[in-house]
N, CA, C and O atoms as CSV, one atom per row, in Angstrom:
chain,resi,resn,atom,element,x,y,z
A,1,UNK,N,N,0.849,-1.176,0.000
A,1,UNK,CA,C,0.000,0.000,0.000
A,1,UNK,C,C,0.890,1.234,0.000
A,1,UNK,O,O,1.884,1.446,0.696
A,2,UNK,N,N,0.442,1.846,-0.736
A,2,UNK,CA,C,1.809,2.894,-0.659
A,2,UNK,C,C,0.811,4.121,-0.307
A,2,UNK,O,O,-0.417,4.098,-0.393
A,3,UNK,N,N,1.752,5.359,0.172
A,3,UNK,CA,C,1.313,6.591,1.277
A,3,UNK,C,C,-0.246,6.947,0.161
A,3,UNK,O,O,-1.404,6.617,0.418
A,4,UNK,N,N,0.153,7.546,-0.811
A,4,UNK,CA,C,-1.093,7.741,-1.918
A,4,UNK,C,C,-2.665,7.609,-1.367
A,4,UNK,O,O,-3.559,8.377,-1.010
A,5,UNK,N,N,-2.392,5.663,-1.563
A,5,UNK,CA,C,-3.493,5.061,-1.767
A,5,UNK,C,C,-4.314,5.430,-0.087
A,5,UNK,O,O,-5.521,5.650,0.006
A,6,UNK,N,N,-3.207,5.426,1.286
A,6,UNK,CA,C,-3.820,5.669,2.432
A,6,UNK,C,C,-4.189,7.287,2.726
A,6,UNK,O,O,-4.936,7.633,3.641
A,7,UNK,N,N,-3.490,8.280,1.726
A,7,UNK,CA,C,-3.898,9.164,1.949
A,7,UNK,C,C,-5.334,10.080,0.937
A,7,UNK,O,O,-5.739,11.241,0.873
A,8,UNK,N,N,-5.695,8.804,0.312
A,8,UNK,CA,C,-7.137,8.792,-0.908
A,8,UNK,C,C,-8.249,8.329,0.244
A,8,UNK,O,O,-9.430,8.675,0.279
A,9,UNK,N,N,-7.561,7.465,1.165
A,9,UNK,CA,C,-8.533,6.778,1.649
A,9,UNK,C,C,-9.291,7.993,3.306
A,9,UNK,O,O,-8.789,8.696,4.183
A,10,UNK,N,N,-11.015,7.479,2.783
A,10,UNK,CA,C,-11.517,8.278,3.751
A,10,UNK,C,C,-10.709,8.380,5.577
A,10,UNK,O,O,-10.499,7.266,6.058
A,11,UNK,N,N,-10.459,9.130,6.137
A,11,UNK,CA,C,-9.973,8.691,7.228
A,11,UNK,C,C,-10.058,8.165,8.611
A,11,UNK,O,O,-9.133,8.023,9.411
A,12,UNK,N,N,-11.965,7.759,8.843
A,12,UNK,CA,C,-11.936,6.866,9.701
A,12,UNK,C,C,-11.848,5.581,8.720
A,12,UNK,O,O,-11.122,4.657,9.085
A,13,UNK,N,N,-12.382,5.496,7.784
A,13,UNK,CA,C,-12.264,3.774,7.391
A,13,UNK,C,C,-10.939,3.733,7.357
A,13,UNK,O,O,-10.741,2.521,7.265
A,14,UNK,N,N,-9.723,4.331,7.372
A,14,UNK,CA,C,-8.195,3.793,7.389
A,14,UNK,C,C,-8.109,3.861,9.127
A,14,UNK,O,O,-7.587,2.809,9.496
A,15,UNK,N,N,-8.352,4.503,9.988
A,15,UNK,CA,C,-8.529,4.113,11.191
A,15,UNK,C,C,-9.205,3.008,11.113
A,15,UNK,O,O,-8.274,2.202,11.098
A,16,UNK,N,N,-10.075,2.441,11.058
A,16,UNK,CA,C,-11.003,1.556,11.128
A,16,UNK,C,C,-10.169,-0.010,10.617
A,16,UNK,O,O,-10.070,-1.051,11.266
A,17,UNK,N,N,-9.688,0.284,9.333
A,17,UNK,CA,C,-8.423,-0.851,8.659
A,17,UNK,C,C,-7.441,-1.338,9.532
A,17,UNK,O,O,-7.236,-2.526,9.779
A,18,UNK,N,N,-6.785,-0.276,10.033
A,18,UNK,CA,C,-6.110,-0.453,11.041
A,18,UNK,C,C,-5.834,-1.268,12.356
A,18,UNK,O,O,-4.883,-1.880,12.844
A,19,UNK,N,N,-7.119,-0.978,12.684
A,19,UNK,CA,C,-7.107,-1.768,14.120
A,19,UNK,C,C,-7.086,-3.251,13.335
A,19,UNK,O,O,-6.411,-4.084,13.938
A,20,UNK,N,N,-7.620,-3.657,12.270
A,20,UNK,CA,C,-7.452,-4.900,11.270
A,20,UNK,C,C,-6.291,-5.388,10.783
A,20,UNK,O,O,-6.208,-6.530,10.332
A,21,UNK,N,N,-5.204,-4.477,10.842
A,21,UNK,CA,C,-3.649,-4.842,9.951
A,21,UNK,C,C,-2.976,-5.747,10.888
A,21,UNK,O,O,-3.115,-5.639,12.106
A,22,UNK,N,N,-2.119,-6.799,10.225
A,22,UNK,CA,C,-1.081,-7.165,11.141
A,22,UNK,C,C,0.197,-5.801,10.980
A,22,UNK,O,O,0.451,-4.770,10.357
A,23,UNK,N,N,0.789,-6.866,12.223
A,23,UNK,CA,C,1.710,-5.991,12.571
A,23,UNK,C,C,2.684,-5.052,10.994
A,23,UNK,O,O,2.914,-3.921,10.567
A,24,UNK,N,N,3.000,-6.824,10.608
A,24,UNK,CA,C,3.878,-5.987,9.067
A,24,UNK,C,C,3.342,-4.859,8.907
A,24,UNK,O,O,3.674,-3.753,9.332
A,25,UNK,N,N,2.074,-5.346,7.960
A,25,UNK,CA,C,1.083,-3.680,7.485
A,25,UNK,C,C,0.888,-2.516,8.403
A,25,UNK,O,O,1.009,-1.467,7.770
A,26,UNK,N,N,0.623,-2.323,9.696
A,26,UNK,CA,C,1.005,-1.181,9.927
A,26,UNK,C,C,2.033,-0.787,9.774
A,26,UNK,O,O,2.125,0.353,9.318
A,27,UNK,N,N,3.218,-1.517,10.072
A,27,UNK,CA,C,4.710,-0.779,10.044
A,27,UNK,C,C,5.228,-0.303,8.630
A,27,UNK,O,O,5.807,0.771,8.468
A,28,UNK,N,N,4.904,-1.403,7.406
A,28,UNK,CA,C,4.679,-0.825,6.243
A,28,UNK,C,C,4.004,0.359,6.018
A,28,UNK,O,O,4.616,1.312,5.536
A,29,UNK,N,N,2.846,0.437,6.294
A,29,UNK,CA,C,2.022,1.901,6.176
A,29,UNK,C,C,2.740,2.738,7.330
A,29,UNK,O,O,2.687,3.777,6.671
A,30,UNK,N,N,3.363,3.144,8.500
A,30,UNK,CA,C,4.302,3.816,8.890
A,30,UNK,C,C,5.051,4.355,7.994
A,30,UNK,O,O,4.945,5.493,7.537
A,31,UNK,N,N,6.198,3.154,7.598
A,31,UNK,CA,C,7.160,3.412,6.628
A,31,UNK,C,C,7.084,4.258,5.153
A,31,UNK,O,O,7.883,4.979,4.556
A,32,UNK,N,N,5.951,3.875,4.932
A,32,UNK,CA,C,5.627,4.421,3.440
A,32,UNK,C,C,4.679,5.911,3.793
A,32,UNK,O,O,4.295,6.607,2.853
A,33,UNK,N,N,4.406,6.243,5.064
A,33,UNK,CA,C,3.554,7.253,5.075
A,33,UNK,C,C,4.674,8.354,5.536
A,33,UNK,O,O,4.475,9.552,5.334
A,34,UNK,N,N,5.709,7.939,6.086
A,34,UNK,CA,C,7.486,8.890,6.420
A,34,UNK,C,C,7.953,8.891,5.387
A,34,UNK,O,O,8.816,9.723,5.106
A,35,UNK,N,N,7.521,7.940,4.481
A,35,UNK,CA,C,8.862,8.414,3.002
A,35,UNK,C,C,8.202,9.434,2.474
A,35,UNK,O,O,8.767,10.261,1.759
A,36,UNK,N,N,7.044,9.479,2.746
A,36,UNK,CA,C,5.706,10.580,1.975
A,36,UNK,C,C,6.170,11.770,2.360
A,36,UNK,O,O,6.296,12.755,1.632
A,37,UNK,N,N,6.482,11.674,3.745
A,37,UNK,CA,C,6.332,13.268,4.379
A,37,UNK,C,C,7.865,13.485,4.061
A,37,UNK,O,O,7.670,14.436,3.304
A,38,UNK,N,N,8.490,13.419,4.058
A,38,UNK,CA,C,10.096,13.688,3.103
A,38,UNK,C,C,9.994,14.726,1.918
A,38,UNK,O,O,10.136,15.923,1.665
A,39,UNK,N,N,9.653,13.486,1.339
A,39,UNK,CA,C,9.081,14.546,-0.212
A,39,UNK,C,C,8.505,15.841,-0.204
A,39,UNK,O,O,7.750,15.961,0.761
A,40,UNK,N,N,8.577,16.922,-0.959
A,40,UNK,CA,C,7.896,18.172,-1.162
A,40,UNK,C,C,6.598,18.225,-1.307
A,40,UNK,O,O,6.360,19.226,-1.982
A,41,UNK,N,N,5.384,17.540,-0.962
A,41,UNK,CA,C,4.296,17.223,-1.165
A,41,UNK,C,C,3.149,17.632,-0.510
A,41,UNK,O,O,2.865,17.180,0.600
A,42,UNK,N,N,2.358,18.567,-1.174
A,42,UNK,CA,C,1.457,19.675,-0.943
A,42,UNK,C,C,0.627,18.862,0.072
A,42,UNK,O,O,0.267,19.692,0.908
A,43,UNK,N,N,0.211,17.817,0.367
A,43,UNK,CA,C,-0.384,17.189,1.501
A,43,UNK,C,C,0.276,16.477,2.336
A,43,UNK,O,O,0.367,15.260,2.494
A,44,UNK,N,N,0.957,17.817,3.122
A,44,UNK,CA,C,2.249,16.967,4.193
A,44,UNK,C,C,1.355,17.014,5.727
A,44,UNK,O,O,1.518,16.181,6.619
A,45,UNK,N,N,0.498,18.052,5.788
A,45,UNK,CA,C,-0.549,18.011,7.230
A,45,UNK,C,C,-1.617,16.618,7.295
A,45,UNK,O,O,-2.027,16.176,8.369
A,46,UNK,N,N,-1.983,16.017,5.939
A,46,UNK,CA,C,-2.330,15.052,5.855
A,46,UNK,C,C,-1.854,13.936,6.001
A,46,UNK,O,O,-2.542,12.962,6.304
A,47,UNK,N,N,-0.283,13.888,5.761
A,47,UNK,CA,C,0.107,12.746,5.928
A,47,UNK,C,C,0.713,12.980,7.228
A,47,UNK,O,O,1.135,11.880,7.584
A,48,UNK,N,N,0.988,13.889,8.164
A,48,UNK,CA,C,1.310,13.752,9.529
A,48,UNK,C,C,0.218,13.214,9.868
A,48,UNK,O,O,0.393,12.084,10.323
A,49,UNK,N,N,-1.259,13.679,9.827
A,49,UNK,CA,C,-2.434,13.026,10.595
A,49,UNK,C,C,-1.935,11.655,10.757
A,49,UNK,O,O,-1.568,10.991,11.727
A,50,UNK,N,N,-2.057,11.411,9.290
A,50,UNK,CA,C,-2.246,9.755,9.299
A,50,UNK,C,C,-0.969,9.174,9.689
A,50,UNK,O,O,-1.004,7.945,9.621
A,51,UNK,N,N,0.269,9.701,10.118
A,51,UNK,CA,C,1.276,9.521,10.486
A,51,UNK,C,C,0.933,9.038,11.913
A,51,UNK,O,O,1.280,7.916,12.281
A,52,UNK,N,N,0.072,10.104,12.931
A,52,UNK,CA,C,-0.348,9.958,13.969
A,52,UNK,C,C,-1.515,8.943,14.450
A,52,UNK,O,O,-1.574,8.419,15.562
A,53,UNK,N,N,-2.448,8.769,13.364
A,53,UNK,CA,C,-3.090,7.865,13.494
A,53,UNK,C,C,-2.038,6.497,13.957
A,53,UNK,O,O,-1.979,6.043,15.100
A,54,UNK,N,N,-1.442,6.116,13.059
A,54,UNK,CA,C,-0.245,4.941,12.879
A,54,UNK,C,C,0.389,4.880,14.263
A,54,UNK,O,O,0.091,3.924,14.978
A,55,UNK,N,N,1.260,5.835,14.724
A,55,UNK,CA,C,1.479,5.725,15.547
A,55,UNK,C,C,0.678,5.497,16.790
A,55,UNK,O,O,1.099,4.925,17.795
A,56,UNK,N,N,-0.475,5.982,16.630
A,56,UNK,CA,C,-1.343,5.718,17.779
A,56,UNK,C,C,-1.336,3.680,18.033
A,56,UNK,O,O,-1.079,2.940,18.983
A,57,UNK,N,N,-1.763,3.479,16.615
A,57,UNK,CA,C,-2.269,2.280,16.973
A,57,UNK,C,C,-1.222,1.491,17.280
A,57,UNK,O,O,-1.454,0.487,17.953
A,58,UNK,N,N,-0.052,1.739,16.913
A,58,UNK,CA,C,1.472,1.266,17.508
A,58,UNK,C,C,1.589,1.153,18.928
A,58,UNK,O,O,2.083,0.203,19.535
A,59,UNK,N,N,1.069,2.254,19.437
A,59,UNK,CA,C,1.183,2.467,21.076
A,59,UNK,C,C,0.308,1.892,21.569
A,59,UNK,O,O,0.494,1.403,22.683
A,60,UNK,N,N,-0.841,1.759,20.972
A,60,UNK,CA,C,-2.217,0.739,21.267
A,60,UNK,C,C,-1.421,-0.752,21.549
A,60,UNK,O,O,-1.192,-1.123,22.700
A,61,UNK,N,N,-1.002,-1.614,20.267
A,61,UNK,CA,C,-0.313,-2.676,20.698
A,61,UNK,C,C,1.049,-3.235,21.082
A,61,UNK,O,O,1.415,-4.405,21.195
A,62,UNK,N,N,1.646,-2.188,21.237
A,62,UNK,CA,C,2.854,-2.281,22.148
A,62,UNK,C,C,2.930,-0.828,23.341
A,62,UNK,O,O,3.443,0.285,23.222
A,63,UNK,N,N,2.153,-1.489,24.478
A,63,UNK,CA,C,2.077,-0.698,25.701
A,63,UNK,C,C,3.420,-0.243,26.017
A,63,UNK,O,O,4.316,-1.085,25.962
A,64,UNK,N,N,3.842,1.520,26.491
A,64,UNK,CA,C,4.826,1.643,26.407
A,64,UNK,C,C,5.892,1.238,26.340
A,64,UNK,O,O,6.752,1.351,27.214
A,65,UNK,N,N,6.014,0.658,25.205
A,65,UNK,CA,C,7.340,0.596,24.019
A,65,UNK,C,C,7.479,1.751,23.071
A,65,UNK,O,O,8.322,1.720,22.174
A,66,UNK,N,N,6.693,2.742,23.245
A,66,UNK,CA,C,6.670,3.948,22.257
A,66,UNK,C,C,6.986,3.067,20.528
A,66,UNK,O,O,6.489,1.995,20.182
A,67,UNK,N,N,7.734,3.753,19.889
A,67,UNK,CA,C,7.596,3.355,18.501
A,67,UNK,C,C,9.056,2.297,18.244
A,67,UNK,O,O,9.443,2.240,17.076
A,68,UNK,N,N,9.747,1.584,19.164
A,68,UNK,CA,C,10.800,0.494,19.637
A,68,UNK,C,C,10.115,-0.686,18.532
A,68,UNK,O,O,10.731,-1.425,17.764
A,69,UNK,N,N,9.011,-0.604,18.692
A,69,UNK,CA,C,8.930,-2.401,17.816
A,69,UNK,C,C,9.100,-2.214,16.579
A,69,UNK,O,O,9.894,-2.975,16.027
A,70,UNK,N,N,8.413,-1.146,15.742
A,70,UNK,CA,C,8.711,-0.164,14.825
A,70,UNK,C,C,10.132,0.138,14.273
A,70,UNK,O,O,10.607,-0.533,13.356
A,71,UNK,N,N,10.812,1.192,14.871
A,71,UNK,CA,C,12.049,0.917,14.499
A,71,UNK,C,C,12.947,-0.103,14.620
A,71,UNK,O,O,13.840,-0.125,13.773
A,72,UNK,N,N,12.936,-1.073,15.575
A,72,UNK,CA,C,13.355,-2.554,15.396
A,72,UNK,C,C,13.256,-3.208,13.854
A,72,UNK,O,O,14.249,-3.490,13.184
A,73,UNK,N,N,11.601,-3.433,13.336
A,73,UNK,CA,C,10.965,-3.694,12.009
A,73,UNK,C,C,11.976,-3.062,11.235
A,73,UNK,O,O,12.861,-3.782,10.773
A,74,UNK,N,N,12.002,-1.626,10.976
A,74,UNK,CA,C,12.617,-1.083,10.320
A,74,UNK,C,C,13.961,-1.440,10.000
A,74,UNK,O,O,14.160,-1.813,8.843
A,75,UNK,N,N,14.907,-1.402,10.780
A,75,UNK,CA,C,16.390,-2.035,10.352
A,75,UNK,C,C,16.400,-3.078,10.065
A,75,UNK,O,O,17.326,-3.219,9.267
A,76,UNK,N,N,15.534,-4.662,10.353
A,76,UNK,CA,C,15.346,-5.466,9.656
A,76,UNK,C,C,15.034,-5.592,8.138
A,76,UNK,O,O,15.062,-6.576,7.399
A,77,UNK,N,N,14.697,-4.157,7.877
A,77,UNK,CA,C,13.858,-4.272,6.283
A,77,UNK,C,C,14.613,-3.538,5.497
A,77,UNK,O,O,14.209,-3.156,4.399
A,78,UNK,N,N,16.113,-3.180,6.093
A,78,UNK,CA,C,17.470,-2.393,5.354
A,78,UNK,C,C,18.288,-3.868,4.574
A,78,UNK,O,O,19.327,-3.728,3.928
């Protein structure tokens, strides 16, 4: 899923997806929603939302671990 397609998508039904993703897919949609906000891209307040959404639900299933399981994922996928 790349940042695009989650940032087309209405934004409770991608909340709503969410609580549905395994772990990969959120961290994928993390990943791909930070490469978004990098870029020069006229919907960068949009993709922080949904940046925050993400992270929320991160903190939802890893009780303070803050975003640790996350960046863990991440260097695995270098």
């Amino acid at each position: 899923m790349t940042a695009n397609d989650i940032l087309n998508e209405d934004v409770s039904d991608f909340a709503t997806r969410l609580e549905a993703m395994t772990r990969d897919e959120v961290f994928a949609a993390m990943s791909s929603l930070e490469a978004h906000s990098e870029d020069e891209a006229s919907d960068r307040e949009e993709t922080l939302s949904r940046i925050t959404l993400v992270e929320e639900e991160i903190e939802r299933r890893f009780p303070g671990q803050m975003l640790t399981p996350y960046r863990d994922w991440k260097k695995h996928q270098l």
